[in-house]
Amino acid sequence: MTEKILFAADALLPTGWARDVLLAWDERGALLQVWPGAARPAGVPAAAGPLVPGMPNLHSHAFQRGIGGLTEFRGSGEDSFWSWRSLMYRFALKLTPGQLEAIAFGLYVEMLEAGFTAVCEFHYVHHDADGRPYADDAELALAVMRAAQRAGIGLTLLPVLYQTSGFGAKPPGEGQRRFIRSTESMLRLLERLKPLCEAQGAHAPAGGPAVRLGVAPHSLRAVPPEALRELLAGLDAIDSTAPVHIHIAEQVQEVEDCLAWSGQRPVAWLLDHAPVDARWCLVHATHMDAGEYRRAAASGAVAGLCPTTEANLGDGIFALPRWTADGGAWGVGSDSHACVNAAEELMLLEYSQRLATRRRNVAADAQQPEVATAMTLAAVRGGAQAAGRHIAGLAPGQQADFVVLDAAHPALAGLAAPQQLAGHVFASHRTSAVHDVFVNGRARVAAARHPDHDAAQAGFVTARRQLLQESPT
Ligand code: NGQ
Ligand code: ZN
């Protein structure tokens, strides 16, 4: 495929499905033209199936891909989010920069092959195994950036502020020593990373850098009010439009602790004490009361839903119909990477709603009755907003980030385009129907494979083997 112009018999535009679409982009990967009802000019390549916008993955802790399969056993006492977290911390304590880069590279290649074209990396392992800053404080952030660049996935880098182990400034635990830093040192890290992120954007569309820098106060458990204020003020001085992501109200225990500490639920507290707006991504936001759903949706913030991880960790079910009834924006993330597949995140999100409401096609609406289509459009819009990048779908000025589905896949063959996307989301699991993936106008996956597929998997396996040999988790 030449990389500047492509014809698609069917393409999913922000307004819905269109026929005979000609797409053209410039050498920096920005879409110049998206032209429905076009004739296919001689010599222009045609997509192998319906073309859909690339999915941003709005929440990732890359290193956690390394513990897939290692926490699915019953320990002593009752297993919970918190017991999972102890196992995860043990793994985090052992990582070297090289192992982090290998795991992240393997993961990002997997993501591309599974239909994600961008990732928001919520990056909180900052220091060496003893909890001391590396000679270059940005060592591990740079490892993540290199992994994303080598894989060719768009990146929003979110260095994480982590200071306490619970509400009321509870001192951090030993197992958290690699995450802890002062607000001032976080602001210095952002200053150091900013020009590096901009430099990686040298070949990005005029509208925005290929790497976007934001920040993530980890959670209200981990960041006291004063530090949150200072962080946001400092960030504004660096970039007043930078994305801000925070974990919030994921577990009932967190809601109870927040109530005991402040008399308010976490989301209500945040809305009252921070300038939450469209820059913000509220990750999980699982446990909200009716007033919190209304107010948080109205703030313009994106709900960062991570369906497979939320299921894996036993978090609870987000009330999507309530959120969207209030006009709330949302996107999906694969978080702990128990599963790495954009289609499966959408499928599980819809299925959790069906189980909770005993209805079908919950995420569809009157405007867009095809549920997979409605979900894809909403999640791309919300994901792009959370990423703070120009990746909001197939429209001029946005990046040419898109996925070509395999029209010959048994779950898709012979169907009309909206049904093919539905087949991809609901009927093709375990055998992906992703055919090609373009990021920034460049083919990163062709015929379902990333060119570095084998090397990325081998590097991942080696890193995990080393980590397990050191002392079995
Ligand atoms: C994290 N993961 O930061 O990786 C967290 C666990 C915590 C999720 N919340 C740590 N899913 O929340 O304290
Ligand atoms: Zn998370």
Tab-separated table of C-alpha atoms and ligand atoms in Angstrom:
chain	number	residue	atom	x	y	z
A	1	MET	CA	0.000	0.000	0.000
A	2	THR	CA	1.315	3.467	-0.766
A	3	GLU	CA	0.883	5.547	2.312
A	4	LYS	CA	-0.608	8.842	1.243
A	5	ILE	CA	-3.924	7.911	-0.300
A	6	LEU	CA	-6.347	5.066	0.218
A	7	PHE	CA	-9.791	4.121	-1.063
A	8	ALA	CA	-12.299	2.353	1.187
A	9	ALA	CA	-15.609	0.941	-0.043
A	10	ASP	CA	-16.873	1.488	3.530
A	11	ALA	CA	-15.488	3.800	6.189
A	12	LEU	CA	-16.753	4.832	9.598
A	13	LEU	CA	-16.637	8.652	9.731
A	14	PRO	CA	-17.523	10.679	12.847
A	15	THR	CA	-21.020	11.099	11.377
A	16	GLY	CA	-21.482	7.387	10.640
A	17	TRP	CA	-20.835	4.905	7.839
A	18	ALA	CA	-20.018	6.268	4.399
A	19	ARG	CA	-19.560	4.520	1.042
A	20	ASP	CA	-16.689	4.923	-1.445
A	21	VAL	CA	-14.431	7.060	0.699
A	22	LEU	CA	-11.145	8.443	-0.555
A	23	LEU	CA	-8.703	9.394	2.190
A	24	ALA	CA	-5.605	11.483	1.656
A	25	TRP	CA	-3.032	12.598	4.189
A	26	ASP	CA	0.135	14.652	4.165
A	27	GLU	CA	3.668	13.412	4.760
A	28	ARG	CA	3.305	14.180	8.473
A	29	GLY	CA	0.268	11.913	8.768
A	30	ALA	CA	-2.506	14.517	9.079
A	31	LEU	CA	-5.658	13.794	7.095
A	32	LEU	CA	-6.119	16.357	4.333
A	33	GLN	CA	-9.248	14.978	2.782
A	34	VAL	CA	-11.942	12.455	3.646
A	35	TRP	CA	-14.193	12.305	0.620
A	36	PRO	CA	-17.280	10.061	0.601
A	37	GLY	CA	-18.991	9.094	-2.660
A	38	ALA	CA	-15.704	9.342	-4.540
A	39	ALA	CA	-14.613	7.376	-7.553
A	40	ARG	CA	-11.524	5.241	-7.070
A	41	PRO	CA	-8.753	6.847	-9.127
A	42	ALA	CA	-6.624	4.463	-11.182
A	43	GLY	CA	-3.683	3.094	-9.243
A	44	VAL	CA	-5.020	4.025	-5.795
A	45	PRO	CA	-4.943	1.084	-3.368
A	46	ALA	CA	-8.210	-0.161	-1.838
A	47	ALA	CA	-8.590	-1.241	1.780
A	48	ALA	CA	-9.106	-4.988	2.369
A	49	GLY	CA	-12.296	-4.327	4.325
A	50	PRO	CA	-14.224	-1.681	6.228
A	51	LEU	CA	-12.124	1.103	7.640
A	52	VAL	CA	-12.711	2.216	11.217
A	53	PRO	CA	-10.970	4.880	13.303
A	54	GLY	CA	-8.050	3.684	15.451
A	55	MET	CA	-8.937	3.192	19.108
A	56	PRO	CA	-7.022	5.184	21.731
A	57	ASN	CA	-6.184	3.094	24.793
A	58	LEU	CA	-6.749	5.684	27.505
A	59	HIS	CA	-5.303	3.811	30.471
A	60	SER	CA	-2.234	1.595	30.630
A	61	HIS	CA	0.283	0.426	33.225
A	62	ALA	CA	2.569	-1.280	30.718
A	63	PHE	CA	4.654	-3.300	33.188
A	64	GLN	CA	1.529	-5.104	34.453
A	65	ARG	CA	1.349	-7.040	31.174
A	66	GLY	CA	4.190	-9.028	32.736
A	67	ILE	CA	1.946	-10.514	35.448
A	68	GLY	CA	-0.776	-11.785	33.131
A	69	GLY	CA	-1.723	-15.267	34.332
A	70	LEU	CA	0.291	-14.975	37.560
A	71	THR	CA	-2.422	-13.734	39.905
A	72	GLU	CA	-5.291	-16.069	39.045
A	73	PHE	CA	-5.051	-18.353	42.059
A	74	ARG	CA	-6.608	-18.312	45.485
A	75	GLY	CA	-4.363	-17.060	48.282
A	76	SER	CA	-4.871	-17.299	52.001
A	77	GLY	CA	-7.956	-15.440	53.115
A	78	GLU	CA	-10.203	-13.644	50.705
A	79	ASP	CA	-8.759	-12.559	47.364
A	80	SER	CA	-9.519	-9.010	46.383
A	81	PHE	CA	-8.219	-5.990	44.546
A	82	TRP	CA	-5.926	-5.401	47.523
A	83	SER	CA	-4.396	-8.883	47.553
A	84	TRP	CA	-3.865	-8.612	43.789
A	85	ARG	CA	-2.144	-5.301	44.403
A	86	SER	CA	0.366	-6.879	46.799
A	87	LEU	CA	1.369	-9.420	44.132
A	88	MET	CA	1.601	-6.655	41.543
A	89	TYR	CA	3.827	-4.548	43.832
A	90	ARG	CA	6.235	-7.465	44.298
A	91	PHE	CA	6.658	-7.625	40.553
A	92	ALA	CA	7.045	-3.833	40.228
A	93	LEU	CA	9.861	-3.868	42.777
A	94	LYS	CA	12.047	-6.090	40.612
A	95	LEU	CA	11.787	-4.406	37.201
A	96	THR	CA	14.902	-3.041	35.528
A	97	PRO	CA	14.752	-0.291	32.894
A	98	GLY	CA	15.602	-2.824	30.186
A	99	GLN	CA	12.856	-5.182	31.340
A	100	LEU	CA	10.322	-2.368	31.451
A	101	GLU	CA	11.205	-1.359	27.904
A	102	ALA	CA	10.994	-4.961	26.666
A	103	ILE	CA	7.610	-5.542	28.320
A	104	ALA	CA	6.224	-2.216	27.094
A	105	PHE	CA	7.498	-2.832	23.569
A	106	GLY	CA	5.915	-6.291	23.489
A	107	LEU	CA	2.680	-4.831	24.835
A	108	TYR	CA	2.528	-1.907	22.409
A	109	VAL	CA	3.062	-4.230	19.441
A	110	GLU	CA	0.220	-6.390	20.773
A	111	MET	CA	-1.939	-3.298	21.149
A	112	LEU	CA	-1.383	-2.249	17.544
A	113	GLU	CA	-2.221	-5.720	16.286
A	114	ALA	CA	-5.389	-5.580	18.405
A	115	GLY	CA	-6.678	-2.287	17.031
A	116	PHE	CA	-5.291	0.288	19.482
A	117	THR	CA	-3.419	3.104	17.728
A	118	ALA	CA	-2.545	5.251	20.758
A	119	VAL	CA	-1.928	4.726	24.440
A	120	CYS	CA	-2.058	6.885	27.565
A	121	GLU	CA	0.671	5.495	29.794
A	122	PHE	CA	-0.057	6.072	33.488
A	123	HIS	CA	3.542	5.767	34.529
A	124	TYR	CA	4.356	5.441	38.216
A	125	VAL	CA	7.431	3.266	38.676
A	126	HIS	CA	10.004	6.058	38.776
A	127	HIS	CA	12.940	4.974	40.940
A	128	ASP	CA	15.414	2.122	41.271
A	129	ALA	CA	14.684	-0.997	43.307
A	130	ASP	CA	15.872	0.687	46.505
A	131	GLY	CA	13.583	3.639	45.920
A	132	ARG	CA	16.403	6.002	44.947
A	133	PRO	CA	16.090	8.219	41.873
A	134	TYR	CA	18.104	7.007	38.886
A	135	ALA	CA	21.095	9.141	37.817
A	136	ASP	CA	18.721	10.389	35.142
A	137	ASP	CA	15.426	10.846	36.954
A	138	ALA	CA	13.613	10.270	33.649
A	139	GLU	CA	15.235	6.849	33.075
A	140	LEU	CA	12.047	4.769	33.234
A	141	ALA	CA	9.877	7.380	31.490
A	142	LEU	CA	12.388	7.339	28.647
A	143	ALA	CA	12.160	3.536	28.515
A	144	VAL	CA	8.400	3.850	27.979
A	145	MET	CA	8.880	6.527	25.317
A	146	ARG	CA	11.411	4.391	23.448
A	147	ALA	CA	9.075	1.396	23.528
A	148	ALA	CA	6.207	3.429	22.060
A	149	GLN	CA	8.393	4.957	19.396
A	150	ARG	CA	9.865	1.604	18.361
A	151	ALA	CA	6.396	0.057	18.126
A	152	GLY	CA	4.967	3.079	16.336
A	153	ILE	CA	2.037	3.686	18.653
A	154	GLY	CA	0.903	7.217	19.585
A	155	LEU	CA	1.723	8.112	23.186
A	156	THR	CA	0.364	10.324	25.914
A	157	LEU	CA	2.867	10.086	28.734
A	158	LEU	CA	1.380	10.626	32.182
A	159	PRO	CA	4.031	10.684	34.913
A	160	VAL	CA	2.285	9.833	38.156
A	161	LEU	CA	2.442	11.647	41.467
A	162	TYR	CA	2.277	9.190	44.371
A	163	GLN	CA	2.948	10.245	47.951
A	164	THR	CA	0.767	8.485	50.515
A	165	SER	CA	-0.769	5.071	51.128
A	166	GLY	CA	-4.193	6.312	52.155
A	167	PHE	CA	-6.448	9.258	52.943
A	168	GLY	CA	-5.244	11.614	55.657
A	169	ALA	CA	-1.596	11.544	54.477
A	170	LYS	CA	-0.928	7.962	55.597
A	171	PRO	CA	2.805	7.361	55.035
A	172	PRO	CA	3.678	5.235	52.013
A	173	GLY	CA	4.484	1.565	52.464
A	174	GLU	CA	7.848	-0.065	51.700
A	175	GLY	CA	6.356	-1.709	48.636
A	176	GLN	CA	5.573	1.711	47.193
A	177	ARG	CA	9.118	3.068	47.420
A	178	ARG	CA	9.714	3.171	43.666
A	179	PHE	CA	6.670	5.413	43.112
A	180	ILE	CA	7.153	8.122	45.737
A	181	ARG	CA	8.281	11.635	44.887
A	182	SER	CA	7.784	15.213	46.004
A	183	THR	CA	5.537	17.523	44.035
A	184	GLU	CA	8.543	19.673	43.246
A	185	SER	CA	10.526	16.767	41.819
A	186	MET	CA	7.498	15.814	39.716
A	187	LEU	CA	7.373	19.297	38.233
A	188	ARG	CA	11.103	19.083	37.481
A	189	LEU	CA	10.536	15.746	35.763
A	190	LEU	CA	7.794	17.294	33.611
A	191	GLU	CA	10.130	20.156	32.678
A	192	ARG	CA	12.792	17.633	31.679
A	193	LEU	CA	10.350	15.534	29.617
A	194	LYS	CA	8.564	18.371	27.848
A	195	PRO	CA	11.214	19.168	25.189
A	196	LEU	CA	11.820	15.443	24.643
A	197	CYS	CA	8.126	14.852	23.955
A	198	GLU	CA	8.023	17.833	21.635
A	199	ALA	CA	11.107	16.604	19.777
A	200	GLN	CA	9.375	13.283	19.100
A	201	GLY	CA	6.564	15.324	17.615
A	202	ALA	CA	8.802	16.765	14.929
A	203	HIS	CA	7.096	14.587	12.351
A	204	ALA	CA	3.594	14.918	13.717
A	205	PRO	CA	0.761	16.974	12.274
A	206	ALA	CA	0.905	20.678	12.954
A	207	GLY	CA	-2.004	20.238	15.356
A	208	GLY	CA	-0.144	18.358	18.046
A	209	PRO	CA	2.899	16.372	19.069
A	210	ALA	CA	3.258	12.636	18.523
A	211	VAL	CA	4.001	12.360	22.227
A	212	ARG	CA	1.742	14.388	24.478
A	213	LEU	CA	2.818	15.037	28.014
A	214	GLY	CA	0.248	15.160	30.779
A	215	VAL	CA	0.215	14.268	34.438
A	216	ALA	CA	-1.550	11.847	36.747
A	217	PRO	CA	-2.165	12.399	40.434
A	218	HIS	CA	-2.458	8.641	41.141
A	219	SER	CA	-5.609	8.797	43.290
A	220	LEU	CA	-7.000	10.699	46.241
A	221	ARG	CA	-5.514	7.906	48.363
A	222	ALA	CA	-2.030	8.702	47.111
A	223	VAL	CA	-2.072	12.497	46.731
A	224	PRO	CA	-3.034	14.834	49.605
A	225	PRO	CA	-5.082	17.970	48.802
A	226	GLU	CA	-2.180	20.409	49.110
A	227	ALA	CA	0.011	18.375	46.753
A	228	LEU	CA	-2.854	18.113	44.267
A	229	ARG	CA	-3.230	21.895	44.242
A	230	GLU	CA	0.506	22.470	43.807
A	231	LEU	CA	0.752	19.868	41.069
A	232	LEU	CA	-2.067	21.427	39.054
A	233	ALA	CA	-0.723	24.950	39.485
A	234	GLY	CA	2.747	23.793	38.402
A	235	LEU	CA	1.328	21.904	35.435
A	236	ASP	CA	-0.610	24.964	34.291
A	237	ALA	CA	2.633	26.922	34.192
A	238	ILE	CA	4.133	24.221	31.934
A	239	ASP	CA	1.086	23.531	29.726
A	240	SER	CA	-2.349	24.757	30.731
A	241	THR	CA	-4.060	22.369	28.322
A	242	ALA	CA	-2.175	19.195	29.280
A	243	PRO	CA	-4.316	16.143	30.142
A	244	VAL	CA	-4.837	15.209	33.809
A	245	HIS	CA	-5.763	11.620	34.667
A	246	ILE	CA	-6.679	10.226	38.088
A	247	HIS	CA	-7.886	6.860	39.427
A	248	ILE	CA	-11.087	7.450	41.307
A	249	ALA	CA	-13.818	5.502	43.101
A	250	GLU	CA	-12.701	2.150	41.743
A	251	GLN	CA	-13.258	0.159	44.923
A	252	VAL	CA	-15.947	0.398	47.614
A	253	GLN	CA	-13.206	0.464	50.259
A	254	GLU	CA	-11.876	3.675	48.723
A	255	VAL	CA	-15.328	5.280	48.894
A	256	GLU	CA	-15.689	4.305	52.552
A	257	ASP	CA	-12.231	5.582	53.467
A	258	CYS	CA	-12.896	8.861	51.676
A	259	LEU	CA	-16.210	9.288	53.486
A	260	ALA	CA	-14.503	8.627	56.830
A	261	TRP	CA	-11.781	11.144	56.009
A	262	SER	CA	-13.798	13.981	54.480
A	263	GLY	CA	-17.491	13.213	54.819
A	264	GLN	CA	-17.665	13.124	51.028
A	265	ARG	CA	-17.494	10.429	48.392
A	266	PRO	CA	-14.330	10.584	46.213
A	267	VAL	CA	-15.870	11.974	43.023
A	268	ALA	CA	-17.902	14.564	44.950
A	269	TRP	CA	-14.770	15.575	46.873
A	270	LEU	CA	-12.756	15.927	43.669
A	271	LEU	CA	-15.427	17.982	41.933
A	272	ASP	CA	-15.536	20.338	44.933
A	273	HIS	CA	-11.770	20.686	45.335
A	274	ALA	CA	-10.240	20.546	41.856
A	275	PRO	CA	-11.009	22.320	38.569
A	276	VAL	CA	-12.295	19.176	36.853
A	277	ASP	CA	-13.095	19.862	33.202
A	278	ALA	CA	-12.592	18.416	29.731
A	279	ARG	CA	-8.823	18.057	30.342
A	280	TRP	CA	-9.534	15.422	32.949
A	281	CYS	CA	-9.914	11.682	32.674
A	282	LEU	CA	-11.626	10.040	35.652
A	283	VAL	CA	-10.283	6.501	35.496
A	284	HIS	CA	-12.877	3.886	36.556
A	285	ALA	CA	-15.272	6.209	38.459
A	286	THR	CA	-17.122	2.982	39.175
A	287	HIS	CA	-18.799	3.948	42.413
A	288	MET	CA	-20.765	7.186	42.085
A	289	ASP	CA	-24.160	8.164	43.421
A	290	ALA	CA	-26.749	9.800	41.170
A	291	GLY	CA	-25.547	13.312	41.959
A	292	GLU	CA	-21.942	12.395	41.203
A	293	TYR	CA	-22.925	10.869	37.843
A	294	ARG	CA	-24.715	14.077	36.919
A	295	ARG	CA	-22.054	16.497	38.092
A	296	ALA	CA	-19.078	14.530	36.761
A	297	ALA	CA	-20.718	14.084	33.340
A	298	ALA	CA	-21.506	17.803	33.214
A	299	SER	CA	-17.868	18.688	34.047
A	300	GLY	CA	-16.850	17.524	30.563
A	301	ALA	CA	-14.350	15.012	31.975
A	302	VAL	CA	-13.948	11.654	30.229
A	303	ALA	CA	-14.830	8.493	32.138
A	304	GLY	CA	-11.872	6.148	31.621
A	305	LEU	CA	-13.504	2.719	31.570
A	306	CYS	CA	-11.313	-0.385	31.709
A	307	PRO	CA	-13.850	-3.200	31.403
A	308	THR	CA	-11.584	-6.263	31.358
A	309	THR	CA	-9.419	-5.058	34.249
A	310	GLU	CA	-12.445	-3.890	36.243
A	311	ALA	CA	-13.900	-7.381	35.799
A	312	ASN	CA	-10.592	-9.065	36.577
A	313	LEU	CA	-10.133	-7.071	39.788
A	314	GLY	CA	-13.752	-7.286	40.939
A	315	ASP	CA	-14.295	-3.522	40.916
A	316	GLY	CA	-17.978	-3.269	40.074
A	317	ILE	CA	-20.042	-2.044	37.121
A	318	PHE	CA	-20.093	1.504	35.807
A	319	ALA	CA	-23.623	2.694	34.966
A	320	LEU	CA	-23.062	3.637	31.344
A	321	PRO	CA	-26.687	4.551	30.490
A	322	ARG	CA	-26.820	6.949	33.406
A	323	TRP	CA	-23.546	8.559	32.327
A	324	THR	CA	-24.504	8.954	28.684
A	325	ALA	CA	-27.994	10.197	29.576
A	326	ASP	CA	-26.201	13.120	31.211
A	327	GLY	CA	-24.052	13.614	28.100
A	328	GLY	CA	-20.931	12.090	29.669
A	329	ALA	CA	-17.885	11.345	27.497
A	330	TRP	CA	-16.137	7.984	27.833
A	331	GLY	CA	-13.354	5.898	26.381
A	332	VAL	CA	-11.685	2.556	27.081
A	333	GLY	CA	-8.365	1.428	28.469
A	334	SER	CA	-6.795	-1.956	29.038
A	335	ASP	CA	-5.203	-0.853	32.337
A	336	SER	CA	-3.560	-3.991	33.815
A	337	HIS	CA	-3.706	-5.733	30.412
A	338	ALA	CA	-5.419	-8.858	31.627
A	339	CYS	CA	-6.621	-8.681	28.023
A	340	VAL	CA	-5.187	-6.605	25.158
A	341	ASN	CA	-7.871	-6.140	22.543
A	342	ALA	CA	-9.878	-3.011	21.710
A	343	ALA	CA	-12.866	-5.029	20.481
A	344	GLU	CA	-13.037	-7.083	23.676
A	345	GLU	CA	-13.080	-3.974	25.864
A	346	LEU	CA	-16.150	-2.778	23.955
A	347	MET	CA	-17.753	-6.203	24.072
A	348	LEU	CA	-17.326	-6.594	27.825
A	349	LEU	CA	-18.507	-3.049	28.483
A	350	GLU	CA	-21.721	-3.718	26.589
A	351	TYR	CA	-22.135	-7.172	28.152
A	352	SER	CA	-21.701	-5.829	31.711
A	353	GLN	CA	-24.489	-3.353	30.959
A	354	ARG	CA	-26.721	-6.119	29.574
A	355	LEU	CA	-26.130	-8.238	32.676
A	356	ALA	CA	-26.848	-5.307	34.988
A	357	THR	CA	-29.922	-3.977	33.183
A	358	ARG	CA	-31.307	-7.146	31.576
A	359	ARG	CA	-31.604	-5.322	28.274
A	360	ARG	CA	-29.722	-5.531	24.968
A	361	ASN	CA	-27.855	-2.980	22.828
A	362	VAL	CA	-27.561	-0.697	25.832
A	363	ALA	CA	-24.792	1.504	24.419
A	364	ALA	CA	-26.685	2.153	21.167
A	365	ASP	CA	-28.925	5.170	20.846
A	366	ALA	CA	-31.659	6.510	18.599
A	367	GLN	CA	-29.132	8.250	16.375
A	368	GLN	CA	-26.907	5.196	16.059
A	369	PRO	CA	-28.821	1.948	16.589
A	370	GLU	CA	-25.842	-0.249	15.618
A	371	VAL	CA	-24.274	-0.807	19.028
A	372	ALA	CA	-20.712	-1.610	17.890
A	373	THR	CA	-20.739	1.470	15.669
A	374	ALA	CA	-22.098	3.725	18.421
A	375	MET	CA	-19.534	2.401	20.916
A	376	THR	CA	-16.603	2.741	18.527
A	377	LEU	CA	-17.462	6.356	17.719
A	378	ALA	CA	-17.990	7.292	21.374
A	379	ALA	CA	-14.822	5.564	22.588
A	380	VAL	CA	-12.671	7.119	19.860
A	381	ARG	CA	-14.038	10.578	20.663
A	382	GLY	CA	-13.573	10.194	24.407
A	383	GLY	CA	-10.214	8.475	24.032
A	384	ALA	CA	-8.888	11.266	21.822
A	385	GLN	CA	-10.040	13.843	24.350
A	386	ALA	CA	-8.329	11.977	27.193
A	387	ALA	CA	-5.143	11.584	25.132
A	388	GLY	CA	-5.049	15.289	24.330
A	389	ARG	CA	-4.097	14.504	20.743
A	390	HIS	CA	-5.664	14.953	17.302
A	391	ILE	CA	-6.874	11.397	16.963
A	392	ALA	CA	-10.640	11.877	17.078
A	393	GLY	CA	-11.479	9.902	13.930
A	394	LEU	CA	-11.540	10.104	10.172
A	395	ALA	CA	-11.854	13.833	9.513
A	396	PRO	CA	-9.552	16.459	8.002
A	397	GLY	CA	-7.030	17.766	10.534
A	398	GLN	CA	-7.032	14.568	12.581
A	399	GLN	CA	-4.192	12.087	12.338
A	400	ALA	CA	-4.550	9.248	9.889
A	401	ASP	CA	-4.958	6.598	12.625
A	402	PHE	CA	-7.219	3.821	11.413
A	403	VAL	CA	-7.861	0.098	11.293
A	404	VAL	CA	-8.824	-1.926	8.242
A	405	LEU	CA	-10.952	-4.912	9.181
A	406	ASP	CA	-10.564	-8.216	7.382
A	407	ALA	CA	-13.675	-8.556	5.223
A	408	ALA	CA	-12.717	-12.188	4.548
A	409	HIS	CA	-12.719	-13.189	8.256
A	410	PRO	CA	-15.467	-15.800	8.771
A	411	ALA	CA	-17.235	-13.578	11.331
A	412	LEU	CA	-17.403	-10.736	8.787
A	413	ALA	CA	-17.559	-12.262	5.302
A	414	GLY	CA	-20.674	-11.429	3.328
A	415	LEU	CA	-22.046	-8.898	5.816
A	416	ALA	CA	-22.732	-5.185	5.363
A	417	ALA	CA	-20.166	-2.836	6.945
A	418	PRO	CA	-22.023	-2.034	10.209
A	419	GLN	CA	-22.584	-5.772	10.750
A	420	GLN	CA	-18.932	-6.446	9.984
A	421	LEU	CA	-17.913	-4.098	12.778
A	422	ALA	CA	-20.462	-5.839	15.021
A	423	GLY	CA	-18.994	-9.198	13.982
A	424	HIS	CA	-15.545	-7.886	14.855
A	425	VAL	CA	-16.660	-6.691	18.309
A	426	PHE	CA	-19.113	-9.425	19.298
A	427	ALA	CA	-18.359	-12.513	17.216
A	428	SER	CA	-14.671	-12.649	16.339
A	429	HIS	CA	-13.035	-12.822	19.756
A	430	ARG	CA	-9.857	-14.858	20.070
A	431	THR	CA	-9.302	-14.646	16.318
A	432	SER	CA	-8.844	-10.985	15.566
A	433	ALA	CA	-10.432	-9.519	12.452
A	434	VAL	CA	-7.914	-6.661	12.376
A	435	HIS	CA	-6.180	-6.644	8.965
A	436	ASP	CA	-4.125	-3.436	8.704
A	437	VAL	CA	-3.393	-0.682	11.179
A	438	PHE	CA	-2.211	2.790	10.263
A	439	VAL	CA	-0.806	5.281	12.759
A	440	ASN	CA	0.014	8.796	11.693
A	441	GLY	CA	-0.532	7.696	8.090
A	442	ARG	CA	1.979	4.864	8.282
A	443	ALA	CA	1.124	1.179	8.029
A	444	ARG	CA	2.228	-0.335	11.357
A	445	VAL	CA	0.392	-3.625	11.000
A	446	ALA	CA	-0.047	-5.275	7.604
A	447	ALA	CA	-2.003	-8.485	7.063
A	448	ALA	CA	-2.528	-8.716	10.848
A	449	ARG	CA	1.153	-8.597	11.757
A	450	HIS	CA	3.479	-5.948	13.059
A	451	PRO	CA	6.885	-6.269	11.355
A	452	ASP	CA	8.541	-6.645	14.794
A	453	HIS	CA	5.985	-9.174	16.056
A	454	ASP	CA	8.482	-11.991	16.679
A	455	ALA	CA	11.207	-9.832	18.217
A	456	ALA	CA	8.700	-8.057	20.445
A	457	GLN	CA	7.278	-11.322	21.757
A	458	ALA	CA	10.722	-12.818	22.306
A	459	GLY	CA	11.871	-9.738	24.232
A	460	PHE	CA	8.748	-9.819	26.371
A	461	VAL	CA	9.154	-13.509	27.192
A	462	THR	CA	12.824	-13.076	28.077
A	463	ALA	CA	12.099	-10.140	30.386
A	464	ARG	CA	9.341	-12.024	32.168
A	465	ARG	CA	11.485	-15.130	32.530
A	466	GLN	CA	14.251	-13.065	34.146
A	467	LEU	CA	11.779	-11.453	36.525
A	468	LEU	CA	10.317	-14.784	37.578
A	469	GLN	CA	13.719	-16.427	38.024
A	470	GLU	CA	14.959	-13.721	40.338
A	471	SER	CA	12.388	-14.721	42.914
A	472	PRO	CA	9.140	-16.363	41.892
A	473	THR	CA	6.050	-14.203	42.364
B	1	NGQ	C1	-2.343	0.843	39.757
B	1	NGQ	N1	-4.443	-0.317	39.424
B	1	NGQ	O1	-1.919	1.969	39.985
B	1	NGQ	O2	-1.741	0.041	39.035
B	1	NGQ	C2	-3.648	0.432	40.354
B	1	NGQ	C3	-3.411	-0.350	41.606
B	1	NGQ	C4	-3.802	1.282	43.421
B	1	NGQ	C5	-5.774	-0.182	39.446
B	1	NGQ	N2	-6.291	0.675	40.252
B	1	NGQ	C6	-2.801	0.446	42.682
B	1	NGQ	N3	-6.522	-0.907	38.656
B	1	NGQ	O3	-4.839	1.638	42.906
B	1	NGQ	O4	-3.491	1.601	44.556
B	2	ZN	ZN	-4.806	2.147	36.627
